[in-house]
């Protein structure tokens, strides 16, 4: 398969596939004329990487996950630990987003949204107390 074929089948842009090759996550064969030649195993790796990235794993996490996937003597505990660490990061982001949502909701509710210049949203962003309770 050429890069266009594998891009279509994996759902990953050719640019991403080239990047994964550049950083050593995949190593497609090269024909005599220098064109990349992908085999089924490359497509499988790209699908794996695409799914891992869609779940928010970093490139380094993906590198570790790929190594664990290919290590038949791996302990599933190692995989679980990596996934748990990533899940904790996601949960922290969700918590941060919920706090941002709550704060912004309160600010929007406190803003009259009229022609007056007084605006609790701008006051909060500037660090000036707006008298909200």
PDB file of C-alpha atoms in Angstrom:
ATOM      1  CA  UNK A   1       0.000   0.000   0.000  1.00  0.00           C
ATOM      2  CA  UNK A   2       1.160   3.525  -0.648  1.00  0.00           C
ATOM      3  CA  UNK A   3       0.717   6.394   1.785  1.00  0.00           C
ATOM      4  CA  UNK A   4      -2.564   7.463   0.190  1.00  0.00           C
ATOM      5  CA  UNK A   5      -4.020   3.984   0.588  1.00  0.00           C
ATOM      6  CA  UNK A   6      -2.917   3.630   4.183  1.00  0.00           C
ATOM      7  CA  UNK A   7      -4.135   7.154   4.949  1.00  0.00           C
ATOM      8  CA  UNK A   8      -7.600   6.331   3.643  1.00  0.00           C
ATOM      9  CA  UNK A   9      -7.761   2.986   5.405  1.00  0.00           C
ATOM     10  CA  UNK A  10      -6.396   4.245   8.741  1.00  0.00           C
ATOM     11  CA  UNK A  11      -8.282   7.541   8.744  1.00  0.00           C
ATOM     12  CA  UNK A  12      -5.046   9.412   9.464  1.00  0.00           C
ATOM     13  CA  UNK A  13      -3.766  12.243   7.294  1.00  0.00           C
ATOM     14  CA  UNK A  14      -0.654  11.497   5.235  1.00  0.00           C
ATOM     15  CA  UNK A  15       1.126  14.306   7.104  1.00  0.00           C
ATOM     16  CA  UNK A  16       0.499  12.512  10.415  1.00  0.00           C
ATOM     17  CA  UNK A  17       1.739   9.236   8.977  1.00  0.00           C
ATOM     18  CA  UNK A  18       4.928  10.929   7.774  1.00  0.00           C
ATOM     19  CA  UNK A  19       5.362  12.468  11.235  1.00  0.00           C
ATOM     20  CA  UNK A  20       4.939   9.082  12.918  1.00  0.00           C
ATOM     21  CA  UNK A  21       7.619   7.755  10.597  1.00  0.00           C
ATOM     22  CA  UNK A  22       9.925  10.702  11.338  1.00  0.00           C
ATOM     23  CA  UNK A  23       9.715  10.072  15.087  1.00  0.00           C
ATOM     24  CA  UNK A  24      10.138   6.320  14.700  1.00  0.00           C
ATOM     25  CA  UNK A  25       6.667   5.083  15.641  1.00  0.00           C
ATOM     26  CA  UNK A  26       6.345   3.291  12.305  1.00  0.00           C
ATOM     27  CA  UNK A  27       8.942   2.135   9.813  1.00  0.00           C
ATOM     28  CA  UNK A  28       7.415   1.467   6.422  1.00  0.00           C
ATOM     29  CA  UNK A  29       9.475  -0.250   3.780  1.00  0.00           C
ATOM     30  CA  UNK A  30      10.978   1.878   1.006  1.00  0.00           C
ATOM     31  CA  UNK A  31      10.922   0.846  -2.610  1.00  0.00           C
ATOM     32  CA  UNK A  32      13.931   1.344  -4.887  1.00  0.00           C
ATOM     33  CA  UNK A  33      12.536   4.703  -5.981  1.00  0.00           C
ATOM     34  CA  UNK A  34      12.192   5.836  -2.351  1.00  0.00           C
ATOM     35  CA  UNK A  35       8.419   5.565  -2.077  1.00  0.00           C
ATOM     36  CA  UNK A  36       6.975   4.302   1.188  1.00  0.00           C
ATOM     37  CA  UNK A  37       5.436   0.859   1.008  1.00  0.00           C
ATOM     38  CA  UNK A  38       3.105  -0.075   3.835  1.00  0.00           C
ATOM     39  CA  UNK A  39       2.127  -3.597   4.839  1.00  0.00           C
ATOM     40  CA  UNK A  40      -0.844  -4.770   6.891  1.00  0.00           C
ATOM     41  CA  UNK A  41       1.190  -4.560  10.113  1.00  0.00           C
ATOM     42  CA  UNK A  42       1.855  -0.860   9.439  1.00  0.00           C
ATOM     43  CA  UNK A  43      -1.855  -0.262   8.940  1.00  0.00           C
ATOM     44  CA  UNK A  44      -2.560  -2.034  12.220  1.00  0.00           C
ATOM     45  CA  UNK A  45       0.020   0.120  14.038  1.00  0.00           C
ATOM     46  CA  UNK A  46      -1.460   3.284  12.544  1.00  0.00           C
ATOM     47  CA  UNK A  47      -4.974   2.275  13.613  1.00  0.00           C
ATOM     48  CA  UNK A  48      -3.601   1.569  17.093  1.00  0.00           C
ATOM     49  CA  UNK A  49      -1.887   4.956  17.210  1.00  0.00           C
ATOM     50  CA  UNK A  50      -4.960   6.732  15.879  1.00  0.00           C
ATOM     51  CA  UNK A  51      -7.151   5.214  18.568  1.00  0.00           C
ATOM     52  CA  UNK A  52      -4.628   5.940  21.337  1.00  0.00           C
ATOM     53  CA  UNK A  53      -4.250   9.549  20.191  1.00  0.00           C
ATOM     54  CA  UNK A  54      -8.056   9.916  19.982  1.00  0.00           C
ATOM     55  CA  UNK A  55      -8.141   8.906  23.647  1.00  0.00           C
ATOM     56  CA  UNK A  56      -5.651  11.679  24.376  1.00  0.00           C
ATOM     57  CA  UNK A  57      -2.518   9.659  24.989  1.00  0.00           C
ATOM     58  CA  UNK A  58       0.664  11.604  24.332  1.00  0.00           C
ATOM     59  CA  UNK A  59       3.166  10.548  21.697  1.00  0.00           C
ATOM     60  CA  UNK A  60       5.448   9.192  24.418  1.00  0.00           C
ATOM     61  CA  UNK A  61       2.529   7.302  25.964  1.00  0.00           C
ATOM     62  CA  UNK A  62       1.818   5.869  22.504  1.00  0.00           C
ATOM     63  CA  UNK A  63       5.448   4.818  22.175  1.00  0.00           C
ATOM     64  CA  UNK A  64       5.191   3.029  25.532  1.00  0.00           C
ATOM     65  CA  UNK A  65       1.840   1.457  24.652  1.00  0.00           C
ATOM     66  CA  UNK A  66       3.219   0.204  21.330  1.00  0.00           C
ATOM     67  CA  UNK A  67       6.216  -1.321  23.101  1.00  0.00           C
ATOM     68  CA  UNK A  68       3.937  -2.984  25.640  1.00  0.00           C
ATOM     69  CA  UNK A  69       1.645  -4.233  22.866  1.00  0.00           C
ATOM     70  CA  UNK A  70       4.570  -5.933  21.132  1.00  0.00           C
ATOM     71  CA  UNK A  71       6.071  -7.304  24.364  1.00  0.00           C
ATOM     72  CA  UNK A  72       4.483 -10.703  24.856  1.00  0.00           C
ATOM     73  CA  UNK A  73       5.975 -10.920  28.349  1.00  0.00           C
ATOM     74  CA  UNK A  74       4.353  -7.636  29.420  1.00  0.00           C
ATOM     75  CA  UNK A  75       2.328  -7.386  32.585  1.00  0.00           C
ATOM     76  CA  UNK A  76      -1.140  -5.996  32.056  1.00  0.00           C
ATOM     77  CA  UNK A  77      -0.531  -4.057  35.282  1.00  0.00           C
ATOM     78  CA  UNK A  78       1.958  -1.883  33.366  1.00  0.00           C
ATOM     79  CA  UNK A  79      -0.663  -1.031  30.768  1.00  0.00           C
ATOM     80  CA  UNK A  80      -3.299  -0.422  33.426  1.00  0.00           C
ATOM     81  CA  UNK A  81      -0.960   1.873  35.359  1.00  0.00           C
ATOM     82  CA  UNK A  82      -0.300   3.994  32.268  1.00  0.00           C
ATOM     83  CA  UNK A  83      -4.029   4.175  31.515  1.00  0.00           C
ATOM     84  CA  UNK A  84      -4.833   5.077  35.119  1.00  0.00           C
ATOM     85  CA  UNK A  85      -2.293   7.917  35.062  1.00  0.00           C
ATOM     86  CA  UNK A  86      -3.841   9.219  31.852  1.00  0.00           C
ATOM     87  CA  UNK A  87      -7.346   8.884  33.299  1.00  0.00           C
ATOM     88  CA  UNK A  88      -6.294  10.914  36.354  1.00  0.00           C
ATOM     89  CA  UNK A  89      -5.041  13.674  34.048  1.00  0.00           C
ATOM     90  CA  UNK A  90      -8.343  13.645  32.165  1.00  0.00           C
ATOM     91  CA  UNK A  91     -10.296  13.813  35.422  1.00  0.00           C
ATOM     92  CA  UNK A  92      -8.192  16.784  36.562  1.00  0.00           C
ATOM     93  CA  UNK A  93      -8.899  18.557  33.267  1.00  0.00           C
ATOM     94  CA  UNK A  94     -12.613  17.847  33.649  1.00  0.00           C
ATOM     95  CA  UNK A  95     -12.512  19.295  37.160  1.00  0.00           C
ATOM     96  CA  UNK A  96     -10.704  22.401  35.913  1.00  0.00           C
ATOM     97  CA  UNK A  97     -13.220  22.812  33.101  1.00  0.00           C
ATOM     98  CA  UNK A  98     -16.124  22.427  35.541  1.00  0.00           C
ATOM     99  CA  UNK A  99     -14.669  25.170  37.761  1.00  0.00           C
ATOM    100  CA  UNK A 100     -14.222  27.407  34.709  1.00  0.00           C
ATOM    101  CA  UNK A 101     -17.807  26.679  33.675  1.00  0.00           C
ATOM    102  CA  UNK A 102     -19.159  27.485  37.133  1.00  0.00           C
ATOM    103  CA  UNK A 103     -17.219  30.742  37.374  1.00  0.00           C
ATOM    104  CA  UNK A 104     -18.181  31.882  33.905  1.00  0.00           C
ATOM    105  CA  UNK A 105     -21.822  30.917  34.469  1.00  0.00           C
ATOM    106  CA  UNK A 106     -21.887  33.046  37.633  1.00  0.00           C
ATOM    107  CA  UNK A 107     -20.256  35.971  35.862  1.00  0.00           C
ATOM    108  CA  UNK A 108     -22.670  35.800  32.935  1.00  0.00           C
ATOM    109  CA  UNK A 109     -25.636  35.664  35.327  1.00  0.00           C
ATOM    110  CA  UNK A 110     -24.324  38.724  37.203  1.00  0.00           C
ATOM    111  CA  UNK A 111     -23.805  40.794  34.076  1.00  0.00           C
ATOM    112  CA  UNK A 112     -26.789  42.966  33.173  1.00  0.00           C
ATOM    113  CA  UNK A 113     -25.823  42.923  29.525  1.00  0.00           C
ATOM    114  CA  UNK A 114     -27.189  46.415  29.038  1.00  0.00           C
ATOM    115  CA  UNK A 115     -25.824  49.751  27.793  1.00  0.00           C
ATOM    116  CA  UNK A 116     -24.074  50.608  31.085  1.00  0.00           C
ATOM    117  CA  UNK A 117     -20.292  50.252  31.206  1.00  0.00           C
ATOM    118  CA  UNK A 118     -20.330  48.376  34.541  1.00  0.00           C
ATOM    119  CA  UNK A 119     -19.506  44.733  33.757  1.00  0.00           C
ATOM    120  CA  UNK A 120     -18.760  42.078  36.390  1.00  0.00           C
ATOM    121  CA  UNK A 121     -17.117  39.888  33.749  1.00  0.00           C
ATOM    122  CA  UNK A 122     -14.482  42.508  32.922  1.00  0.00           C
ATOM    123  CA  UNK A 123     -14.113  43.388  36.612  1.00  0.00           C
ATOM    124  CA  UNK A 124     -13.403  39.760  37.463  1.00  0.00           C
ATOM    125  CA  UNK A 125     -10.930  39.368  34.608  1.00  0.00           C
ATOM    126  CA  UNK A 126      -9.097  42.496  35.735  1.00  0.00           C
ATOM    127  CA  UNK A 127      -9.008  41.328  39.345  1.00  0.00           C
ATOM    128  CA  UNK A 128     -11.175  44.231  40.543  1.00  0.00           C
ATOM    129  CA  UNK A 129     -13.908  43.218  42.962  1.00  0.00           C
ATOM    130  CA  UNK A 130     -17.348  43.744  41.431  1.00  0.00           C
ATOM    131  CA  UNK A 131     -19.273  43.283  44.643  1.00  0.00           C
ATOM    132  CA  UNK A 132     -20.697  39.906  43.614  1.00  0.00           C
ATOM    133  CA  UNK A 133     -21.874  37.686  46.407  1.00  0.00           C
TER     134      UNK A 133
END
